[in-house]
Amino acid sequence: MARYELPAPHLHEGAPLARLAAGQGESGVTYRTLQRWLAAYRRGGL
C-alpha cells in the first residue's frame, strides 16, 4: 500500500518528491522510486 500512500502528499498538496523521499530514511524508498510510482499512477491510476 505504500506505493499509493507515499506519493499522496505530492498529488494532493504538491509536496516535493525530494522531501518525501528524504523523509523515508530507513524505509528505503528513494526519490527515483517515487518518480516511477508516480509515473505508473499517472499512466494507469490505482
PDB file of C-alpha atoms in Angstrom:
ATOM      1  CA  MET A   1       0.000   0.000   0.000  1.00  0.00           C
ATOM      2  CA  ALA A   2       2.989   2.322   0.477  1.00  0.00           C
ATOM      3  CA  ARG A   3       3.194   2.601  -3.275  1.00  0.00           C
ATOM      4  CA  TYR A   4      -0.029   4.618  -3.210  1.00  0.00           C
ATOM      5  CA  GLU A   5       0.277   6.294   0.193  1.00  0.00           C
ATOM      6  CA  LEU A   6       3.763   7.777  -0.090  1.00  0.00           C
ATOM      7  CA  PRO A   7       3.144   9.897  -3.222  1.00  0.00           C
ATOM      8  CA  ALA A   8      -0.272  11.093  -1.934  1.00  0.00           C
ATOM      9  CA  PRO A   9       1.042  14.359  -0.398  1.00  0.00           C
ATOM     10  CA  HIS A  10       2.639  15.165  -3.758  1.00  0.00           C
ATOM     11  CA  LEU A  11      -0.575  14.505  -5.657  1.00  0.00           C
ATOM     12  CA  HIS A  12      -2.950  16.256  -3.266  1.00  0.00           C
ATOM     13  CA  GLU A  13      -0.843  19.021  -1.735  1.00  0.00           C
ATOM     14  CA  GLY A  14       2.011  19.494  -4.186  1.00  0.00           C
ATOM     15  CA  ALA A  15       4.695  18.348  -1.734  1.00  0.00           C
ATOM     16  CA  PRO A  16       8.073  17.936  -3.467  1.00  0.00           C
ATOM     17  CA  LEU A  17       9.045  14.324  -4.154  1.00  0.00           C
ATOM     18  CA  ALA A  18      12.552  15.030  -2.860  1.00  0.00           C
ATOM     19  CA  ARG A  19      11.123  15.978   0.530  1.00  0.00           C
ATOM     20  CA  LEU A  20       9.004  12.831   0.620  1.00  0.00           C
ATOM     21  CA  ALA A  21      11.991  10.645  -0.269  1.00  0.00           C
ATOM     22  CA  ALA A  22      14.172  12.348   2.348  1.00  0.00           C
ATOM     23  CA  GLY A  23      11.551  11.626   4.990  1.00  0.00           C
ATOM     24  CA  GLN A  24      11.593   7.904   4.240  1.00  0.00           C
ATOM     25  CA  GLY A  25      15.089   7.270   5.583  1.00  0.00           C
ATOM     26  CA  GLU A  26      15.146   3.673   6.746  1.00  0.00           C
ATOM     27  CA  SER A  27      12.162   2.549   4.647  1.00  0.00           C
ATOM     28  CA  GLY A  28      14.455   2.646   1.619  1.00  0.00           C
ATOM     29  CA  VAL A  29      12.106   4.434  -0.771  1.00  0.00           C
ATOM     30  CA  THR A  30      14.296   6.577  -2.974  1.00  0.00           C
ATOM     31  CA  TYR A  31      13.451   9.665  -4.977  1.00  0.00           C
ATOM     32  CA  ARG A  32      13.717   7.666  -8.206  1.00  0.00           C
ATOM     33  CA  THR A  33      11.336   5.002  -6.884  1.00  0.00           C
ATOM     34  CA  LEU A  34       8.794   7.689  -6.018  1.00  0.00           C
ATOM     35  CA  GLN A  35       9.156   9.076  -9.546  1.00  0.00           C
ATOM     36  CA  ARG A  36       8.452   5.633 -11.017  1.00  0.00           C
ATOM     37  CA  TRP A  37       5.436   5.061  -8.776  1.00  0.00           C
ATOM     38  CA  LEU A  38       4.055   8.472  -9.678  1.00  0.00           C
ATOM     39  CA  ALA A  39       4.534   7.834 -13.405  1.00  0.00           C
ATOM     40  CA  ALA A  40       2.766   4.471 -13.119  1.00  0.00           C
ATOM     41  CA  TYR A  41      -0.095   6.098 -11.214  1.00  0.00           C
ATOM     42  CA  ARG A  42      -0.474   8.796 -13.860  1.00  0.00           C
ATOM     43  CA  ARG A  43      -0.485   6.187 -16.646  1.00  0.00           C
ATOM     44  CA  GLY A  44      -2.959   3.787 -15.109  1.00  0.00           C
ATOM     45  CA  GLY A  45      -4.264   5.069 -11.799  1.00  0.00           C
ATOM     46  CA  LEU A  46      -4.559   2.700  -8.880  1.00  0.00           C
TER      47      LEU A  46
END
